[in-house]
mmCIF file of C-alpha atoms in Angstrom:
data_model
loop_
_atom_site.group_PDB
_atom_site.id
_atom_site.type_symbol
_atom_site.label_atom_id
_atom_site.label_comp_id
_atom_site.label_asym_id
_atom_site.label_seq_id
_atom_site.Cartn_x
_atom_site.Cartn_y
_atom_site.Cartn_z
ATOM 1 C CA MET A 1 0.000 0.000 0.000
ATOM 2 C CA SER A 2 1.342 3.440 -0.961
ATOM 3 C CA THR A 3 0.313 6.669 0.752
ATOM 4 C CA ILE A 4 -0.352 9.419 -1.794
ATOM 5 C CA CYS A 5 -1.363 12.506 0.173
ATOM 6 C CA THR A 6 -3.529 13.911 2.944
ATOM 7 C CA SER A 7 -6.433 16.262 2.413
ATOM 8 C CA VAL A 8 -8.595 18.443 4.610
ATOM 9 C CA ASP A 9 -12.170 18.535 3.342
ATOM 10 C CA PHE A 10 -14.591 21.420 3.835
ATOM 11 C CA HIS A 11 -18.028 22.241 2.560
ATOM 12 C CA THR A 12 -19.190 25.739 1.762
ATOM 13 C CA ALA A 13 -22.989 25.989 1.811
ATOM 14 C CA GLY A 14 -23.102 22.318 0.845
ATOM 15 C CA GLU A 15 -20.493 22.331 -1.937
ATOM 16 C CA PRO A 16 -17.377 20.196 -1.287
ATOM 17 C CA PHE A 17 -13.855 21.558 -1.307
ATOM 18 C CA ARG A 18 -10.926 19.159 -0.859
ATOM 19 C CA ILE A 19 -7.735 20.967 0.182
ATOM 20 C CA VAL A 20 -4.337 19.373 -0.484
ATOM 21 C CA ALA A 21 -1.869 21.539 1.401
ATOM 22 C CA ASP A 22 1.234 19.575 0.430
ATOM 23 C CA PRO A 23 0.770 18.103 -3.055
ATOM 24 C CA PRO A 24 3.125 15.150 -3.642
ATOM 25 C CA VAL A 25 3.945 16.328 -7.183
ATOM 26 C CA ALA A 26 5.698 19.434 -8.427
ATOM 27 C CA ILE A 27 3.363 22.150 -9.723
ATOM 28 C CA PRO A 28 5.409 24.046 -12.320
ATOM 29 C CA GLY A 29 4.753 27.662 -13.229
ATOM 30 C CA SER A 30 5.942 31.114 -12.217
ATOM 31 C CA SER A 31 2.384 32.093 -11.279
ATOM 32 C CA VAL A 32 -0.873 30.347 -10.449
ATOM 33 C CA ALA A 33 -2.218 31.280 -13.874
ATOM 34 C CA GLU A 34 0.796 29.663 -15.522
ATOM 35 C CA ALA A 35 0.488 26.622 -13.268
ATOM 36 C CA ARG A 36 -3.082 26.144 -14.483
ATOM 37 C CA GLU A 37 -1.940 26.472 -18.085
ATOM 38 C CA ARG A 38 0.716 23.790 -17.581
ATOM 39 C CA ALA A 39 -1.477 21.396 -15.587
ATOM 40 C CA VAL A 40 -2.724 19.732 -18.741
ATOM 41 C CA ALA A 41 -3.827 16.185 -19.457
ATOM 42 C CA GLY A 42 -0.923 13.791 -19.090
ATOM 43 C CA SER A 43 0.880 15.839 -16.430
ATOM 44 C CA ALA A 44 1.560 14.549 -12.934
ATOM 45 C CA VAL A 45 -0.617 17.363 -11.577
ATOM 46 C CA ASP A 46 -3.537 16.245 -13.713
ATOM 47 C CA ASP A 47 -3.003 12.612 -12.695
ATOM 48 C CA LEU A 48 -3.303 13.648 -9.045
ATOM 49 C CA ARG A 49 -6.452 15.639 -9.793
ATOM 50 C CA ARG A 50 -8.078 12.605 -11.373
ATOM 51 C CA LEU A 51 -7.066 10.327 -8.512
ATOM 52 C CA LEU A 52 -8.639 12.607 -5.903
ATOM 53 C CA CYS A 53 -11.688 13.569 -7.934
ATOM 54 C CA PHE A 54 -12.724 10.379 -9.709
ATOM 55 C CA GLU A 55 -14.638 7.565 -8.065
ATOM 56 C CA PRO A 56 -14.113 5.669 -5.822
ATOM 57 C CA ARG A 57 -12.075 8.359 -3.977
ATOM 58 C CA GLY A 58 -14.250 11.222 -5.162
ATOM 59 C CA HIS A 59 -17.287 11.678 -7.367
ATOM 60 C CA ALA A 60 -18.446 13.518 -10.475
ATOM 61 C CA ASP A 61 -19.252 16.688 -8.499
ATOM 62 C CA MET A 62 -16.106 16.748 -6.340
ATOM 63 C CA TYR A 63 -14.145 19.986 -6.156
ATOM 64 C CA GLY A 64 -10.814 20.872 -4.590
ATOM 65 C CA GLY A 65 -7.538 22.725 -4.743
ATOM 66 C CA PHE A 66 -3.788 22.223 -4.548
ATOM 67 C CA ILE A 67 -1.997 24.821 -2.417
ATOM 68 C CA THR A 68 0.841 26.531 -4.283
ATOM 69 C CA ALA A 69 3.234 29.366 -3.675
ATOM 70 C CA ALA A 70 1.786 32.862 -4.012
ATOM 71 C CA ASP A 71 2.609 34.888 -7.104
ATOM 72 C CA ASP A 72 4.500 37.348 -4.885
ATOM 73 C CA ASP A 73 4.813 38.453 -1.259
ATOM 74 C CA GLY A 74 1.445 40.214 -1.368
ATOM 75 C CA ALA A 75 -0.551 37.016 -0.851
ATOM 76 C CA ASP A 76 -0.519 34.321 1.820
ATOM 77 C CA PHE A 77 -0.518 31.454 -0.703
ATOM 78 C CA GLY A 78 -1.847 30.416 -4.087
ATOM 79 C CA VAL A 79 -4.260 27.695 -5.117
ATOM 80 C CA LEU A 80 -4.813 25.638 -8.225
ATOM 81 C CA PHE A 81 -8.541 24.853 -8.338
ATOM 82 C CA TRP A 82 -9.686 21.552 -9.847
ATOM 83 C CA HIS A 83 -12.843 19.635 -10.682
ATOM 84 C CA LYS A 84 -13.904 16.575 -12.663
ATOM 85 C CA ASP A 85 -12.980 18.034 -16.037
ATOM 86 C CA GLY A 86 -9.843 20.031 -15.298
ATOM 87 C CA PHE A 87 -8.699 23.228 -13.627
ATOM 88 C CA SER A 88 -10.849 26.332 -13.177
ATOM 89 C CA THR A 89 -9.890 29.997 -13.230
ATOM 90 C CA ALA A 90 -11.821 30.956 -10.089
ATOM 91 C CA CYS A 91 -13.798 29.490 -7.218
ATOM 92 C CA GLY A 92 -15.633 31.618 -4.674
ATOM 93 C CA HIS A 93 -16.853 28.778 -2.472
ATOM 94 C CA GLY A 94 -13.315 27.386 -2.482
ATOM 95 C CA THR A 95 -11.928 30.779 -1.478
ATOM 96 C CA MET A 96 -14.292 30.837 1.511
ATOM 97 C CA ALA A 97 -13.224 27.322 2.508
ATOM 98 C CA LEU A 98 -9.556 28.241 2.128
ATOM 99 C CA GLY A 99 -10.012 31.276 4.346
ATOM 100 C CA ALA A 100 -11.615 29.188 7.083
ATOM 101 C CA TRP A 101 -8.922 26.525 6.693
ATOM 102 C CA ALA A 102 -6.052 29.033 6.836
ATOM 103 C CA VAL A 103 -7.356 30.604 10.045
ATOM 104 C CA THR A 104 -8.412 27.436 11.865
ATOM 105 C CA SER A 105 -5.170 25.654 10.967
ATOM 106 C CA GLY A 106 -2.978 28.560 12.108
ATOM 107 C CA ILE A 107 -1.507 29.336 8.687
ATOM 108 C CA VAL A 108 -2.815 32.869 9.111
ATOM 109 C CA ALA A 109 -2.996 34.182 12.677
ATOM 110 C CA VAL A 110 -6.417 35.187 13.990
ATOM 111 C CA ASP A 111 -6.832 38.954 14.141
ATOM 112 C CA PRO A 112 -8.015 40.019 17.618
ATOM 113 C CA SER A 113 -10.604 42.271 15.959
ATOM 114 C CA GLY A 114 -12.552 39.184 14.958
ATOM 115 C CA THR A 115 -11.993 39.689 11.216
ATOM 116 C CA THR A 116 -8.917 38.097 9.679
ATOM 117 C CA GLU A 117 -7.994 38.735 6.061
ATOM 118 C CA VAL A 118 -6.538 35.880 4.017
ATOM 119 C CA THR A 119 -5.113 36.872 0.636
ATOM 120 C CA ILE A 120 -5.001 34.197 -2.057
ATOM 121 C CA ASP A 121 -3.639 34.133 -5.606
ATOM 122 C CA VAL A 122 -5.901 32.264 -8.041
ATOM 123 C CA PRO A 123 -5.622 31.911 -11.847
ATOM 124 C CA SER A 124 -7.908 34.908 -12.476
ATOM 125 C CA GLY A 125 -6.133 37.225 -10.050
ATOM 126 C CA ARG A 126 -5.853 38.015 -6.351
ATOM 127 C CA VAL A 127 -8.834 37.461 -4.070
ATOM 128 C CA HIS A 128 -9.475 37.910 -0.372
ATOM 129 C CA ALA A 129 -11.287 35.908 2.276
ATOM 130 C CA GLN A 130 -12.331 37.934 5.307
ATOM 131 C CA VAL A 131 -12.816 35.354 8.027
ATOM 132 C CA HIS A 132 -15.066 36.321 10.933
ATOM 133 C CA THR A 133 -14.472 34.559 14.242
ATOM 134 C CA ASP A 134 -16.153 34.565 17.639
ATOM 135 C CA PRO A 135 -14.316 35.152 20.953
ATOM 136 C CA GLN A 136 -13.432 31.441 21.065
ATOM 137 C CA GLY A 137 -11.728 31.703 17.689
ATOM 138 C CA ARG A 138 -14.398 29.733 15.831
ATOM 139 C CA THR A 139 -15.226 30.747 12.289
ATOM 140 C CA THR A 140 -18.730 32.184 12.041
ATOM 141 C CA SER A 141 -18.758 33.393 8.431
ATOM 142 C CA VAL A 142 -16.453 34.262 5.555
ATOM 143 C CA ASP A 143 -16.590 37.176 3.115
ATOM 144 C CA PHE A 144 -15.279 36.504 -0.386
ATOM 145 C CA VAL A 145 -13.942 39.694 -1.971
ATOM 146 C CA ASN A 146 -13.604 38.938 -5.648
ATOM 147 C CA VAL A 147 -11.656 40.239 -8.611
ATOM 148 C CA PRO A 148 -13.351 43.030 -10.623
ATOM 149 C CA SER A 149 -16.618 41.650 -12.015
ATOM 150 C CA ARG A 150 -18.841 42.940 -14.793
ATOM 151 C CA LEU A 151 -21.725 42.352 -17.155
ATOM 152 C CA VAL A 152 -20.170 41.342 -20.487
ATOM 153 C CA ALA A 153 -23.160 41.063 -22.828
ATOM 154 C CA SER A 154 -26.951 40.899 -22.673
ATOM 155 C CA GLY A 155 -29.759 39.230 -24.593
ATOM 156 C CA ILE A 156 -27.709 36.712 -26.579
ATOM 157 C CA PRO A 157 -30.071 34.233 -28.291
ATOM 158 C CA VAL A 158 -28.937 30.628 -27.862
ATOM 159 C CA PRO A 159 -30.718 27.645 -29.449
ATOM 160 C CA THR A 160 -31.587 24.693 -27.200
ATOM 161 C CA SER A 161 -33.722 21.581 -27.548
ATOM 162 C CA TRP A 162 -36.443 23.538 -25.709
ATOM 163 C CA GLY A 163 -36.246 26.423 -28.113
ATOM 164 C CA PRO A 164 -34.140 29.604 -28.088
ATOM 165 C CA VAL A 165 -33.268 31.236 -24.780
ATOM 166 C CA SER A 166 -31.940 34.719 -24.057
ATOM 167 C CA VAL A 167 -28.617 34.658 -22.234
ATOM 168 C CA ASP A 168 -26.581 37.308 -20.428
ATOM 169 C CA LEU A 169 -22.849 36.859 -19.961
ATOM 170 C CA ALA A 170 -21.163 38.069 -16.771
ATOM 171 C CA TRP A 171 -17.617 37.830 -15.475
ATOM 172 C CA GLY A 172 -16.822 36.987 -11.860
ATOM 173 C CA GLY A 173 -13.333 35.504 -12.214
ATOM 174 C CA ALA A 174 -14.863 33.042 -14.664
ATOM 175 C CA LEU A 175 -17.429 33.679 -17.370
ATOM 176 C CA TYR A 176 -21.022 32.651 -16.658
ATOM 177 C CA ALA A 177 -24.095 32.402 -18.876
ATOM 178 C CA LEU A 178 -27.086 33.751 -16.937
ATOM 179 C CA VAL A 179 -30.490 32.337 -17.841
ATOM 180 C CA ASP A 180 -33.818 33.418 -16.361
ATOM 181 C CA VAL A 181 -35.494 30.041 -15.846
ATOM 182 C CA ALA A 182 -38.941 31.534 -16.482
ATOM 183 C CA GLN A 183 -38.053 31.428 -20.196
ATOM 184 C CA LEU A 184 -38.116 27.630 -20.147
ATOM 185 C CA ASP A 185 -41.362 25.836 -20.858
ATOM 186 C CA ALA A 186 -42.697 24.836 -17.449
ATOM 187 C CA VAL A 187 -44.683 21.921 -18.856
ATOM 188 C CA GLN A 188 -41.426 20.106 -19.562
ATOM 189 C CA PHE A 189 -40.568 20.088 -15.871
ATOM 190 C CA ASP A 190 -41.997 17.683 -13.307
ATOM 191 C CA ASP A 191 -45.483 18.759 -12.212
ATOM 192 C CA ALA A 192 -44.415 18.498 -8.581
ATOM 193 C CA ALA A 193 -42.037 21.396 -9.050
ATOM 194 C CA VAL A 194 -44.379 23.818 -10.790
ATOM 195 C CA ASP A 195 -46.285 25.040 -7.739
ATOM 196 C CA GLY A 196 -45.217 28.623 -7.290
ATOM 197 C CA SER A 197 -42.037 27.695 -5.452
ATOM 198 C CA GLY A 198 -39.919 28.203 -8.547
ATOM 199 C CA LEU A 199 -38.373 25.927 -11.121
ATOM 200 C CA VAL A 200 -34.832 25.723 -9.696
ATOM 201 C CA VAL A 201 -35.598 22.716 -7.495
ATOM 202 C CA PRO A 202 -34.035 19.252 -7.167
ATOM 203 C CA GLU A 203 -36.904 17.621 -9.080
ATOM 204 C CA ASN A 204 -35.839 19.529 -12.199
ATOM 205 C CA LEU A 205 -32.097 19.052 -11.893
ATOM 206 C CA THR A 206 -31.689 16.481 -14.680
ATOM 207 C CA ALA A 207 -33.433 18.777 -17.156
ATOM 208 C CA LEU A 208 -31.451 21.800 -16.012
ATOM 209 C CA ILE A 209 -28.155 19.943 -16.431
ATOM 210 C CA ALA A 210 -29.093 19.031 -19.997
ATOM 211 C CA VAL A 211 -30.110 22.570 -20.958
ATOM 212 C CA GLY A 212 -27.093 24.011 -19.136
ATOM 213 C CA ARG A 213 -24.783 21.935 -21.292
ATOM 214 C CA GLU A 214 -26.643 23.066 -24.411
ATOM 215 C CA VAL A 215 -26.334 26.738 -23.481
ATOM 216 C CA LYS A 216 -22.608 26.411 -22.895
ATOM 217 C CA ALA A 217 -22.138 24.569 -26.192
ATOM 218 C CA GLY A 218 -24.284 27.112 -28.013
ATOM 219 C CA LEU A 219 -21.974 29.936 -26.926
ATOM 220 C CA ALA A 220 -18.749 28.205 -27.975
ATOM 221 C CA GLU A 221 -18.245 30.421 -31.040
ATOM 222 C CA ASN A 222 -19.646 33.644 -29.622
ATOM 223 C CA PRO A 223 -17.050 36.452 -29.710
ATOM 224 C CA HIS A 224 -18.105 37.714 -26.277
ATOM 225 C CA ILE A 225 -16.614 34.629 -24.581
ATOM 226 C CA VAL A 226 -13.076 35.712 -25.497
ATOM 227 C CA HIS A 227 -11.367 37.417 -22.564
ATOM 228 C CA PRO A 228 -10.118 40.843 -23.696
ATOM 229 C CA GLU A 229 -6.794 40.659 -21.871
ATOM 230 C CA ASP A 230 -5.853 37.013 -21.258
ATOM 231 C CA GLU A 231 -6.793 34.246 -23.674
ATOM 232 C CA ARG A 232 -6.298 31.687 -20.885
ATOM 233 C CA LEU A 233 -9.414 33.067 -19.176
ATOM 234 C CA SER A 234 -11.657 32.730 -22.226
ATOM 235 C CA GLY A 235 -14.689 30.477 -22.518
ATOM 236 C CA VAL A 236 -17.942 29.955 -20.657
ATOM 237 C CA TYR A 237 -17.333 28.149 -17.375
ATOM 238 C CA GLY A 238 -20.924 27.600 -16.309
ATOM 239 C CA THR A 239 -24.604 28.227 -16.906
ATOM 240 C CA ILE A 240 -26.548 29.815 -14.051
ATOM 241 C CA PHE A 241 -30.311 29.266 -14.024
ATOM 242 C CA VAL A 242 -32.145 31.827 -11.904
ATOM 243 C CA ASP A 243 -35.575 31.988 -10.255
ATOM 244 C CA ARG A 244 -36.559 35.546 -9.286
ATOM 245 C CA PHE A 245 -38.598 36.014 -6.100
ATOM 246 C CA GLY A 246 -38.600 39.803 -5.814
ATOM 247 C CA ASN A 247 -37.633 41.538 -2.575
ATOM 248 C CA LEU A 248 -37.748 40.185 0.947
ATOM 249 C CA PRO A 249 -39.457 42.274 3.681
ATOM 250 C CA THR A 250 -35.945 43.446 4.614
ATOM 251 C CA GLY A 251 -35.573 44.985 1.139
ATOM 252 C CA GLU A 252 -32.997 42.421 0.057
ATOM 253 C CA LEU A 253 -33.289 41.032 -3.451
ATOM 254 C CA HIS A 254 -34.073 37.293 -3.326
ATOM 255 C CA GLN A 255 -33.196 34.848 -6.093
ATOM 256 C CA ARG A 256 -32.563 31.120 -6.291
ATOM 257 C CA ASN A 257 -30.031 29.639 -8.679
ATOM 258 C CA VAL A 258 -28.271 26.502 -9.738
ATOM 259 C CA THR A 259 -24.943 26.637 -11.528
ATOM 260 C CA ILE A 260 -24.130 23.896 -14.043
ATOM 261 C CA PHE A 261 -20.392 24.199 -14.541
ATOM 262 C CA ALA A 262 -17.597 22.424 -16.407
ATOM 263 C CA ASP A 263 -19.237 19.453 -18.163
ATOM 264 C CA GLY A 264 -22.480 18.982 -16.262
ATOM 265 C CA GLN A 265 -21.198 19.445 -12.714
ATOM 266 C CA VAL A 266 -23.726 20.859 -10.249
ATOM 267 C CA ASP A 267 -22.809 23.435 -7.627
ATOM 268 C CA ARG A 268 -24.640 22.612 -4.400
ATOM 269 C CA SER A 269 -23.848 26.066 -3.028
ATOM 270 C CA PRO A 270 -25.181 29.293 -4.563
ATOM 271 C CA CYS A 271 -21.765 29.445 -6.363
ATOM 272 C CA GLY A 272 -19.348 32.055 -5.046
ATOM 273 C CA SER A 273 -17.824 33.412 -8.253
ATOM 274 C CA GLY A 274 -21.181 32.915 -9.988
ATOM 275 C CA THR A 275 -22.891 34.984 -7.299
ATOM 276 C CA ALA A 276 -20.267 37.684 -7.829
ATOM 277 C CA ALA A 277 -21.000 37.639 -11.560
ATOM 278 C CA ARG A 278 -24.753 37.741 -10.874
ATOM 279 C CA ALA A 279 -24.363 40.710 -8.536
ATOM 280 C CA ALA A 280 -22.308 42.549 -11.166
ATOM 281 C CA ALA A 281 -24.959 41.913 -13.812
ATOM 282 C CA LEU A 282 -27.823 43.028 -11.551
ATOM 283 C CA HIS A 283 -25.907 46.147 -10.580
ATOM 284 C CA ALA A 284 -25.293 46.983 -14.233
ATOM 285 C CA THR A 285 -29.022 46.822 -15.016
ATOM 286 C CA GLY A 286 -30.019 48.769 -11.907
ATOM 287 C CA GLU A 287 -31.833 45.813 -10.317
ATOM 288 C CA LEU A 288 -29.341 45.637 -7.437
ATOM 289 C CA ARG A 289 -29.276 49.126 -5.989
ATOM 290 C CA PRO A 290 -26.371 50.718 -4.121
ATOM 291 C CA GLY A 291 -26.385 49.451 -0.545
ATOM 292 C CA GLN A 292 -28.814 46.634 -1.357
ATOM 293 C CA SER A 293 -27.958 42.959 -0.851
ATOM 294 C CA LEU A 294 -28.735 39.969 -3.034
ATOM 295 C CA ILE A 295 -29.799 36.854 -1.147
ATOM 296 C CA HIS A 296 -28.676 34.148 -3.538
ATOM 297 C CA GLU A 297 -30.145 30.785 -2.635
ATOM 298 C CA SER A 298 -28.915 27.406 -3.886
ATOM 299 C CA ILE A 299 -30.893 24.471 -5.177
ATOM 300 C CA VAL A 300 -30.512 22.830 -1.740
ATOM 301 C CA GLY A 301 -31.677 25.952 0.137
ATOM 302 C CA THR A 302 -28.340 27.309 1.396
ATOM 303 C CA ARG A 303 -27.687 31.025 0.964
ATOM 304 C CA PHE A 304 -25.000 33.566 0.148
ATOM 305 C CA ARG A 305 -25.440 37.303 0.663
ATOM 306 C CA ALA A 306 -23.834 39.516 -1.991
ATOM 307 C CA SER A 307 -23.461 43.225 -2.483
ATOM 308 C CA VAL A 308 -21.257 45.714 -4.274
ATOM 309 C CA LEU A 309 -18.256 46.677 -2.191
ATOM 310 C CA GLU A 310 -16.941 49.200 -4.703
ATOM 311 C CA GLU A 311 -17.890 50.592 -8.095
ATOM 312 C CA ILE A 312 -14.995 50.778 -10.558
ATOM 313 C CA ALA A 313 -14.567 52.029 -14.113
ATOM 314 C CA ASP A 314 -15.411 48.685 -15.699
ATOM 315 C CA GLY A 315 -17.791 46.975 -13.301
ATOM 316 C CA VAL A 316 -17.710 46.382 -9.565
ATOM 317 C CA ILE A 317 -15.828 44.695 -6.748
ATOM 318 C CA PRO A 318 -18.378 42.275 -5.274
ATOM 319 C CA ILE A 319 -18.378 40.871 -1.766
ATOM 320 C CA VAL A 320 -20.111 37.556 -1.091
ATOM 321 C CA THR A 321 -20.733 36.209 2.409
ATOM 322 C CA GLY A 322 -21.265 32.577 3.372
ATOM 323 C CA SER A 323 -19.966 29.940 5.749
ATOM 324 C CA ALA A 324 -17.528 27.052 5.413
ATOM 325 C CA HIS A 325 -17.119 24.048 7.685
ATOM 326 C CA ARG A 326 -14.522 21.333 8.029
ATOM 327 C CA VAL A 327 -15.919 17.846 7.502
ATOM 328 C CA ALA A 328 -12.965 15.434 7.236
ATOM 329 C CA THR A 329 -9.268 14.759 7.160
ATOM 330 C CA SER A 330 -8.350 11.982 4.762
ATOM 331 C CA THR A 331 -5.223 10.041 3.878
ATOM 332 C CA PHE A 332 -5.326 8.669 0.347
ATOM 333 C CA GLU A 333 -3.612 5.428 -0.550
ATOM 334 C CA THR A 334 -3.215 3.269 -3.623
ATOM 335 C CA ASP A 335 -2.942 -0.492 -3.694
ATOM 336 C CA PRO A 336 -0.645 -1.857 -6.428
ATOM 337 C CA LEU A 337 -3.290 -4.508 -7.129
ATOM 338 C CA ASP A 338 -6.098 -1.966 -7.490
ATOM 339 C CA GLU A 339 -7.261 -1.737 -11.101
ATOM 340 C CA LEU A 340 -9.287 1.407 -10.412
ATOM 341 C CA VAL A 341 -6.422 3.906 -10.383
ATOM 342 C CA PRO A 342 -6.995 6.767 -11.000
ATOM 343 C CA GLY A 343 -10.663 5.739 -11.088
ATOM 344 C CA PHE A 344 -13.741 6.515 -13.147
ATOM 345 C CA VAL A 345 -16.687 8.874 -13.500
ATOM 346 C CA LEU A 346 -20.201 7.994 -14.612
ATOM 347 C CA ARG A 347 -21.182 11.460 -15.865
#
């Protein structure tokens, strides 16, 4: 039996995040962005990703990150995010988990004020996790302060098997296709889900995954998906389906979403970088007013709160608040007689 590595697993609002603090393989690259570019199929880094993500050690919706050196002295560390299909440019729920992990593990000392800032280099830039702790040092919530986010394009018609849908594109460290689910023909969903409670519900997940893949594929040649400054950041990462519920009595905007990312993966959380992109889009259209918060609910009922921290020349700096909790510490091993290395996925 051969020990491969140890991980610390968190969940952020229900979405897994597997942290490998000491990857057993070299991660080449002078920056996190370059490391992602070089972590291609056939590399030792990609082999490790598959081992930890594929069944039977993971599953089709597993998510995680390899800790790397920071790009420079301005950050505490870097991270190479990974999922079933490769390496992503951004991950808000992962940033929240990393902030909680860094503080609870002592990598970053707890600030006596009760708010500790953890600075992390990711492929799309530098992000911050503001970790809030109680007097006992326990993490109560985490703010994700994202890279500049913006609405990229609006009203793009995309053909699907259910007919054409109108799509907005928004950037939140990755590019997301935003789809108002009310456009979809409700009769094609399960009757149990069409009861006034919205269409983004678990009963409709299979259909939403299928349409989400179609939307992403339908945008593959659209010129708006090309990043204006860094080709490595181009392409649609995920499709976000949104139910609108108006305003809560508190005045907060309330919406429910599910993000279908990579190749059919489902975010159990409200999606951190996707929520940042959604907030930027709503701000651009005037739906999210200055000082107002967006309560972004997931398909499993967990919530993030988002608002605009700062308006900038080309968009906004969003801040997204949620919570992250440690769930396991695991030591991964391989048996030389095991035929299922690195494993398999069924979706």
